[in-house]
CSV table of C-alpha atoms in Angstrom, one decimal:
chain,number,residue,atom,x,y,z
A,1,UNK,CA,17.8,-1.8,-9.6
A,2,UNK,CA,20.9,-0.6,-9.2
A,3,UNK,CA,20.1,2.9,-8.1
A,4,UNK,CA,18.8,1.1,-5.0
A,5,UNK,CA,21.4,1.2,-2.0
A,6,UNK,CA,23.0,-1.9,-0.5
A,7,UNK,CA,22.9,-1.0,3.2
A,8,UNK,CA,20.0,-2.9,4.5
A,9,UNK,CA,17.6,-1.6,7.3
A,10,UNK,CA,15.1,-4.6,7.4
A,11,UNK,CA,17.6,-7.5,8.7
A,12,UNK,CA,17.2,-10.8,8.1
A,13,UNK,CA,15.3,-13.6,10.0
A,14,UNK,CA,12.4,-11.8,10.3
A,15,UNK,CA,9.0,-13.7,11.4
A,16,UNK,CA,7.2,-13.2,7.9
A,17,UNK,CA,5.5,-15.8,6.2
A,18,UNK,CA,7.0,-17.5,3.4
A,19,UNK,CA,6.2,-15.3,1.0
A,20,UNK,CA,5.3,-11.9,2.0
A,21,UNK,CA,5.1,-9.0,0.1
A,22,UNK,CA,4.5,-6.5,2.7
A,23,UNK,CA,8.4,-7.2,4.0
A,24,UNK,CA,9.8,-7.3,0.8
A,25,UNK,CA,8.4,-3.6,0.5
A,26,UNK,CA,9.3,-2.8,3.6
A,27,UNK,CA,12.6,-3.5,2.5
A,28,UNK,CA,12.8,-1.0,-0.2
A,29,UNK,CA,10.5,1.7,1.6
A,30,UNK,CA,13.5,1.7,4.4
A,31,UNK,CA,16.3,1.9,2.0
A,32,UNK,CA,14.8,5.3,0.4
A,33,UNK,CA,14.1,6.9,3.9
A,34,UNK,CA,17.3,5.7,4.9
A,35,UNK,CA,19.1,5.3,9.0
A,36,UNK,CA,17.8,9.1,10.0
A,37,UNK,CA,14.1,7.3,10.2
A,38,UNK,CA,11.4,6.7,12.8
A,39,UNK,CA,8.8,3.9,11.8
A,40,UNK,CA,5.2,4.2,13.8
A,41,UNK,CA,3.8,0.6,13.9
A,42,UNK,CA,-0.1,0.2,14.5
A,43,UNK,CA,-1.4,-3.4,15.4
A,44,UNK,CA,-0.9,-5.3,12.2
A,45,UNK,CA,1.5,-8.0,10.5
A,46,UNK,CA,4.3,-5.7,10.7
A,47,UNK,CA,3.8,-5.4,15.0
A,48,UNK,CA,4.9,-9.5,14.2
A,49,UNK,CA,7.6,-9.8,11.9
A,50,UNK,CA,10.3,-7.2,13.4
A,51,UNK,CA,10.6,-10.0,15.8
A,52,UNK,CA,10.5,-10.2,19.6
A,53,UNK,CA,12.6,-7.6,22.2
A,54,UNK,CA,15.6,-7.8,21.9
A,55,UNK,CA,16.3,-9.7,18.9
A,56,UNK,CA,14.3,-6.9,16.4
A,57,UNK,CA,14.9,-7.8,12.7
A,58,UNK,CA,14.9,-3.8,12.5
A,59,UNK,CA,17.7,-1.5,12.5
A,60,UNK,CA,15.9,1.3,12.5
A,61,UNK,CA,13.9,3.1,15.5
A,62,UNK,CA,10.2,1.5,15.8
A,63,UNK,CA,7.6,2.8,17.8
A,64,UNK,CA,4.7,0.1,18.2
A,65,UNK,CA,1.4,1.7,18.5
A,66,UNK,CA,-2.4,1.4,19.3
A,67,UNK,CA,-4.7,0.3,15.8
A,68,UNK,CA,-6.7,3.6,15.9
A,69,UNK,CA,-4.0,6.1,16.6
A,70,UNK,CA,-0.6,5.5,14.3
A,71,UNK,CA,-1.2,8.7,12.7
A,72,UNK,CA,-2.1,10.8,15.3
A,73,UNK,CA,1.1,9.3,17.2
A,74,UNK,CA,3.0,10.6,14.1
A,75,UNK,CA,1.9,14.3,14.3
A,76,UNK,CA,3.6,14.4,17.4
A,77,UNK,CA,6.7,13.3,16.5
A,78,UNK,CA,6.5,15.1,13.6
A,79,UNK,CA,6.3,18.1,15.3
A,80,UNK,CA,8.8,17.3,18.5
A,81,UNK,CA,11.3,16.9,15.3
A,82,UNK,CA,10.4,19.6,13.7
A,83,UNK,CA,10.6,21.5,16.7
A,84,UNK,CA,13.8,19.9,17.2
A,85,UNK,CA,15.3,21.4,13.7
A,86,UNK,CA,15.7,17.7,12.8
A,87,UNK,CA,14.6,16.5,10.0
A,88,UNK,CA,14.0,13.0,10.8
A,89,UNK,CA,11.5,11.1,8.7
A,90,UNK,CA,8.4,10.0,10.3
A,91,UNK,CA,6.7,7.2,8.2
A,92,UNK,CA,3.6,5.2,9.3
A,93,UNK,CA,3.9,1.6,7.8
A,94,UNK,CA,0.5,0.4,8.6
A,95,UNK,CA,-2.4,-2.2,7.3
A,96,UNK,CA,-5.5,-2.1,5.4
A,97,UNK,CA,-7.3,-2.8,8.7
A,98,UNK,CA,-5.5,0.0,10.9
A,99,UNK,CA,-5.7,2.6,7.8
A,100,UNK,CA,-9.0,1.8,5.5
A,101,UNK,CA,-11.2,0.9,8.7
A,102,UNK,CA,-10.1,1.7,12.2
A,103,UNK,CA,-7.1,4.3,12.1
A,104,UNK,CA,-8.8,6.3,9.6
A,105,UNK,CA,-10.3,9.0,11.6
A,106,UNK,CA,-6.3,9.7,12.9
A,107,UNK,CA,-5.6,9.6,9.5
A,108,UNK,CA,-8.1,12.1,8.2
A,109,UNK,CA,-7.2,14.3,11.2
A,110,UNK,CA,-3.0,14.2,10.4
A,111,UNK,CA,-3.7,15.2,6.7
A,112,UNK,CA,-6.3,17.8,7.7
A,113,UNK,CA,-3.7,19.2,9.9
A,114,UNK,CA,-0.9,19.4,7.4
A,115,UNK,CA,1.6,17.3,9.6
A,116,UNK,CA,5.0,16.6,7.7
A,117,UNK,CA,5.2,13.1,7.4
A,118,UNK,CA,4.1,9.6,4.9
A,119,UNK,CA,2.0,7.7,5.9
A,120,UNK,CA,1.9,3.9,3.7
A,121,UNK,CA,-1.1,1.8,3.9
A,122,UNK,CA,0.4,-2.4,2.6
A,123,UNK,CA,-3.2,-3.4,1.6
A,124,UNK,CA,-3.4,-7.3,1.9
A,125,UNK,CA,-6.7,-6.7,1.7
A,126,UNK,CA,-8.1,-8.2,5.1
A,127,UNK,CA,-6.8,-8.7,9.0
A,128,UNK,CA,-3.7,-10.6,8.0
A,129,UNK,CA,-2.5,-10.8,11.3
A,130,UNK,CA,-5.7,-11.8,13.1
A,131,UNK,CA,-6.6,-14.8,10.7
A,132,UNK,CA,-7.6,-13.2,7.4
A,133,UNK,CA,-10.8,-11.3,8.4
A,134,UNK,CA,-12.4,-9.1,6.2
A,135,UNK,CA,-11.7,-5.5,6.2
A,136,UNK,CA,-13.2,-2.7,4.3
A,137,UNK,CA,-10.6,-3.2,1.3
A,138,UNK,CA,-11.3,-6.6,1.3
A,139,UNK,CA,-12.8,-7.2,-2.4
A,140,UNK,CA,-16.0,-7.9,-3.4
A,141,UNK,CA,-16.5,-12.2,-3.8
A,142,UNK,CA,-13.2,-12.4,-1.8
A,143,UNK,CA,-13.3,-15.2,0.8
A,144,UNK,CA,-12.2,-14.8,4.3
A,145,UNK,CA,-12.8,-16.3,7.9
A,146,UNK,CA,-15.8,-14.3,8.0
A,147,UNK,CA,-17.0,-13.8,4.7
A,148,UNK,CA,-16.6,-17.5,4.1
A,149,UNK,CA,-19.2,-17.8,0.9
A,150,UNK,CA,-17.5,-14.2,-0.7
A,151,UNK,CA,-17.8,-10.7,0.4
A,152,UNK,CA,-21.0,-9.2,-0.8
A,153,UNK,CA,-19.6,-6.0,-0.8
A,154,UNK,CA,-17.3,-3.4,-3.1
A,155,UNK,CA,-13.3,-2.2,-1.5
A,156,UNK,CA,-13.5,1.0,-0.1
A,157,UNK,CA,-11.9,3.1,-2.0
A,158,UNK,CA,-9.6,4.8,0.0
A,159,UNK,CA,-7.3,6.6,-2.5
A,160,UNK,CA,-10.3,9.2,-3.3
A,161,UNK,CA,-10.6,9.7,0.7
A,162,UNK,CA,-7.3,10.6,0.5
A,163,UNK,CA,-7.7,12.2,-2.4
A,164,UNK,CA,-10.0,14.5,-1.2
A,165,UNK,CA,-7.5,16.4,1.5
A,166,UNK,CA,-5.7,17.3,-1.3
A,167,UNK,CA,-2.1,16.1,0.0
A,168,UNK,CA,1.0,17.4,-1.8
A,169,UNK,CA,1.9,14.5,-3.3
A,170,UNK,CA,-0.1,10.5,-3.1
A,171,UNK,CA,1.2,7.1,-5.1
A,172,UNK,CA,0.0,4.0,-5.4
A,173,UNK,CA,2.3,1.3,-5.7
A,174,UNK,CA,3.1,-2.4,-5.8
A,175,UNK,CA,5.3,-5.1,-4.4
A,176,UNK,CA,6.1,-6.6,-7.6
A,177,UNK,CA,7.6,-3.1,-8.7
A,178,UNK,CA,10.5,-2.5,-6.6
A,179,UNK,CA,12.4,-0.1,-8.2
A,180,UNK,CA,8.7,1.9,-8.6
A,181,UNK,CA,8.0,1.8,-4.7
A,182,UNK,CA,11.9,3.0,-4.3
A,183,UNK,CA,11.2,5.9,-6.6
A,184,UNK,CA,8.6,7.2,-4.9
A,185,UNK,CA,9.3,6.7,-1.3
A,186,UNK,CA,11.9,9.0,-2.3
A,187,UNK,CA,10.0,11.7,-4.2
A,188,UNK,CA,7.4,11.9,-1.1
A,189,UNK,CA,10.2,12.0,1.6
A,190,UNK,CA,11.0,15.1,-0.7
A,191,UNK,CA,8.0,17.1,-0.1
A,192,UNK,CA,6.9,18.6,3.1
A,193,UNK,CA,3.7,18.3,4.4
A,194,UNK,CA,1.5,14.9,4.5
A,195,UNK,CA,2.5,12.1,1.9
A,196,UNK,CA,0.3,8.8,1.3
A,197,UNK,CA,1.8,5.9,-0.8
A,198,UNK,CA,-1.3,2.6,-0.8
A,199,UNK,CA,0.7,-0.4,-1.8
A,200,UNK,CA,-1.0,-3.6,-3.1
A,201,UNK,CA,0.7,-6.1,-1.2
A,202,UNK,CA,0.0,-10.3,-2.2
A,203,UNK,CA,-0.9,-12.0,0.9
A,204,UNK,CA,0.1,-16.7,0.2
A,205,UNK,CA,-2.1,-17.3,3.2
A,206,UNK,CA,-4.9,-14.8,2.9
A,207,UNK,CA,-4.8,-15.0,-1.0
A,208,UNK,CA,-4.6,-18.6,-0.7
A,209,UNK,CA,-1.9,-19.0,-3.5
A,210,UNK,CA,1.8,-20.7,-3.2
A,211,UNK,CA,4.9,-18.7,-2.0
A,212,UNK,CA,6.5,-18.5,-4.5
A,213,UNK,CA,4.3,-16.7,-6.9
A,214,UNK,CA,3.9,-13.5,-5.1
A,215,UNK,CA,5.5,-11.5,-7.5
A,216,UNK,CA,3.8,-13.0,-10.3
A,217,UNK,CA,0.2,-12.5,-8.0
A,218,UNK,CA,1.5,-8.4,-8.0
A,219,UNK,CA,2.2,-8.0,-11.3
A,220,UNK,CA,-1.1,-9.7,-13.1
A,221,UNK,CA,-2.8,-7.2,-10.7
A,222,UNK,CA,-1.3,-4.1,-12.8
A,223,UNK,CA,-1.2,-6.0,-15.9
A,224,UNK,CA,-5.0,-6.8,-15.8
A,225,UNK,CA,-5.8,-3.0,-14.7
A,226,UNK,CA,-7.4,-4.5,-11.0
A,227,UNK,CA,-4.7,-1.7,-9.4
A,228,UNK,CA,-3.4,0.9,-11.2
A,229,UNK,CA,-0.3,2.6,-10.7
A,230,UNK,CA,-0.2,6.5,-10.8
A,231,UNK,CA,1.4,9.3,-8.3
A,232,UNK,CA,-0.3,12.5,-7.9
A,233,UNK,CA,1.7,15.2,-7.6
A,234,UNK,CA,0.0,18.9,-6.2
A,235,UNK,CA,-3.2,17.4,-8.1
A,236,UNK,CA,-1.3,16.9,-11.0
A,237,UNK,CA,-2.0,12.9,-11.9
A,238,UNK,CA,0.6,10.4,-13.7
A,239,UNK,CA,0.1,6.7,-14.7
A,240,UNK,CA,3.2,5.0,-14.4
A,241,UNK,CA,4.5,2.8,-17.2
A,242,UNK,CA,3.4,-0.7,-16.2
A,243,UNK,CA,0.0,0.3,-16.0
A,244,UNK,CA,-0.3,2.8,-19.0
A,245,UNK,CA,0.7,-0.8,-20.8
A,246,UNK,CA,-1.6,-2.8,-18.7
A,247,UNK,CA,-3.9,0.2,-20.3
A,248,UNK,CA,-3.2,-0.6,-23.8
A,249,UNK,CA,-3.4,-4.1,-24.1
A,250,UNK,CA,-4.9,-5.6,-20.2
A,251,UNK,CA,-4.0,-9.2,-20.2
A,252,UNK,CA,-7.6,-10.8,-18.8
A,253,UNK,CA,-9.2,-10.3,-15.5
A,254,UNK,CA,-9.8,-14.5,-15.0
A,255,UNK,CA,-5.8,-14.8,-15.0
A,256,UNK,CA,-5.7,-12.5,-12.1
A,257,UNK,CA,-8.9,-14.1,-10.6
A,258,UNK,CA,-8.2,-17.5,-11.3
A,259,UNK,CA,-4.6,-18.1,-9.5
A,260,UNK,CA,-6.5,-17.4,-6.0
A,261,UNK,CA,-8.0,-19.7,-3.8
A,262,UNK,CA,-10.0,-16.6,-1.8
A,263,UNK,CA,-11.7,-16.4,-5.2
A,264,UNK,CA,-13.3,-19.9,-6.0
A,265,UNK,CA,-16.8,-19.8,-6.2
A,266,UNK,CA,-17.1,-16.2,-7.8
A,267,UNK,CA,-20.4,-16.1,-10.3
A,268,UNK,CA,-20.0,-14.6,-13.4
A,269,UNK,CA,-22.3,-12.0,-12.6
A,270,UNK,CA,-19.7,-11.5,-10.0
A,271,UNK,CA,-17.0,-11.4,-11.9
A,272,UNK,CA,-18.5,-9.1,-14.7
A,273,UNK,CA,-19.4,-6.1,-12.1
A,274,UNK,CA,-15.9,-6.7,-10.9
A,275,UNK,CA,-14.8,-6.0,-14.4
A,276,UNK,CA,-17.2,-3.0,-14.9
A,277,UNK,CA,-15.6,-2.0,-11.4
A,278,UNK,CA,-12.6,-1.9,-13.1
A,279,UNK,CA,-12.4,-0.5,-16.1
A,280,UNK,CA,-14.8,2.6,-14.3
A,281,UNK,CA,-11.7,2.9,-12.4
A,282,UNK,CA,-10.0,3.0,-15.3
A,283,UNK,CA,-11.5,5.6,-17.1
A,284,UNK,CA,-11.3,7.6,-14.7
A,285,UNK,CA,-7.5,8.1,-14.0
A,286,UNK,CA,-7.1,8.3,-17.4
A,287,UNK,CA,-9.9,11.3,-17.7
A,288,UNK,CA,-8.3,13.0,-15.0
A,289,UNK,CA,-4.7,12.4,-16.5
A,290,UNK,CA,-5.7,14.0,-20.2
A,291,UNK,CA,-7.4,17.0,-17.8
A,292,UNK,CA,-11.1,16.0,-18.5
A,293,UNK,CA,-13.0,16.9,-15.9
């Protein structure tokens, strides 16, 4: 941690929950990008906790955009900097709902067009700032406000929809990995062209869960193998150390399960496809990883 700077570029007295993950890793995502840094906001629990004009909790510039079109509003700053000779990062710091369900048509269209940015999707997996609604990477038996007896269905998986416009360089990541996230918000800022980091970020309210064990919440999720942490790097795939451990020897799915209220009631037919779910996803990282097609 102590590669990490000290200048601070998320101020204190922001309106987060107690709690939240998704500030803490905004935190570290803004000390690797650093002051020369634009941030484009789409509706979502970030648009709340930078705090109300003029008292910003940000010292960084923020530009506050539409749901659907964060990345689309990045291409063009991209370019006017570009343009500019200035190398300014551009970095969309955006929700599971405005990324998995309604921004990702602008999203498909940035990576399709090669714009020079990083775009980060904080997955709390539902409308956090709406109430806790389902989106598409809410998990199956999750409860929300409207899924109040489980969702029926699987997450989308949007990693492989990434995937599959072949960006330069794509993480995954996880609040309760600091140092991780650091590492490679840096590598992407690195790398022209478009860059996609998904972060797993533990939601106390949506989760249903107590404050103070979000980092614990963050870490069973590697150590169980329910999110796996791997970069891809010009379609060259790496799992990162917590998870190749988590690999080796999971610690059990009902610990991860078990420490969330959003999960009571799951069936254990429920929670065995959720485990075949899994480990599929497992096996298939690490296929791709030994170059077994």
């Amino acid at each position: 941690m102590t590669a990490i700077p000290k200048e601070e570029y998320l101020l204190k007295c922001t309106s987060a929950c107690a709690g939240c993950s998704s500030s803490l890793c905004l935190r570290y995502i803004t000390k690797a990008a650093g002051p020369d840094t634009v941030l484009v906001v789409p509706a979502c629990c970030t648009s709340v906790i930078q705090g109300m004009y003029p008292n910003t909790a940000m010292d960084i510039p923020v530009y506050n955009i539409a749901f659907a079109a964060a990345a689309a509003c990045a291409s063009g700053l991209s370019n006017a900097f570009r343009a500019l000779r200035r190398e300014t990062n551009v970095i969309v710091y955006a929700g599971d709902g405005g990324t998995v369900d309604i921004g990702i048509q602008a999203l498909s269209g940035a990576f399709e067009r090669g714009t020079d940015f990083l775009y980060i999707c904080y997955d709390n997996e539902a409308y956090g700032n709406t109430g806790m609604q389902r989106s598409g990477a809410t998990p199956l038996g999750a409860r929300t406000t409207t899924t109040p007896g489980g969702k029926p269905t699987t997450k989308k998986d949007l990693d492989r929809i990434v995937e599959a416009h072949d960006p330069p360089y794509m993480a995954t990541a996880c609040s309760a990995y600091p140092l991780d996230l650091f590492k490679k918000v840096k590598k992407a800022l690195s790398i022209r062209g478009p860059k996609f980091i998904h972060i797993l970020a533990p939601c106390p309210p949506g989760w249903r869960y107590s404050a103070e064990k979000t980092i614990e919440m963050g870490k069973l999720a590697v150590k169980t193998g329910t999110w796996v942490l791997y970069e891809r790097e010009y379609g060259n795939l790496t799992i990162n150390g917590p998870s190749k451990a988590a690999i080796r020897k999971p610690a059990p799915l009902e610990d991860y399960i078990k420490g969330q209220g959003r999960f009571k009631g799951v069936t254990p037919a429920m929670l065995e496809q959720m485990r075949q779910q899994m480990q599929a996803n497992i096996t298939r990282l690490v296929r791709e990883e030994e170059g077994i097609c």
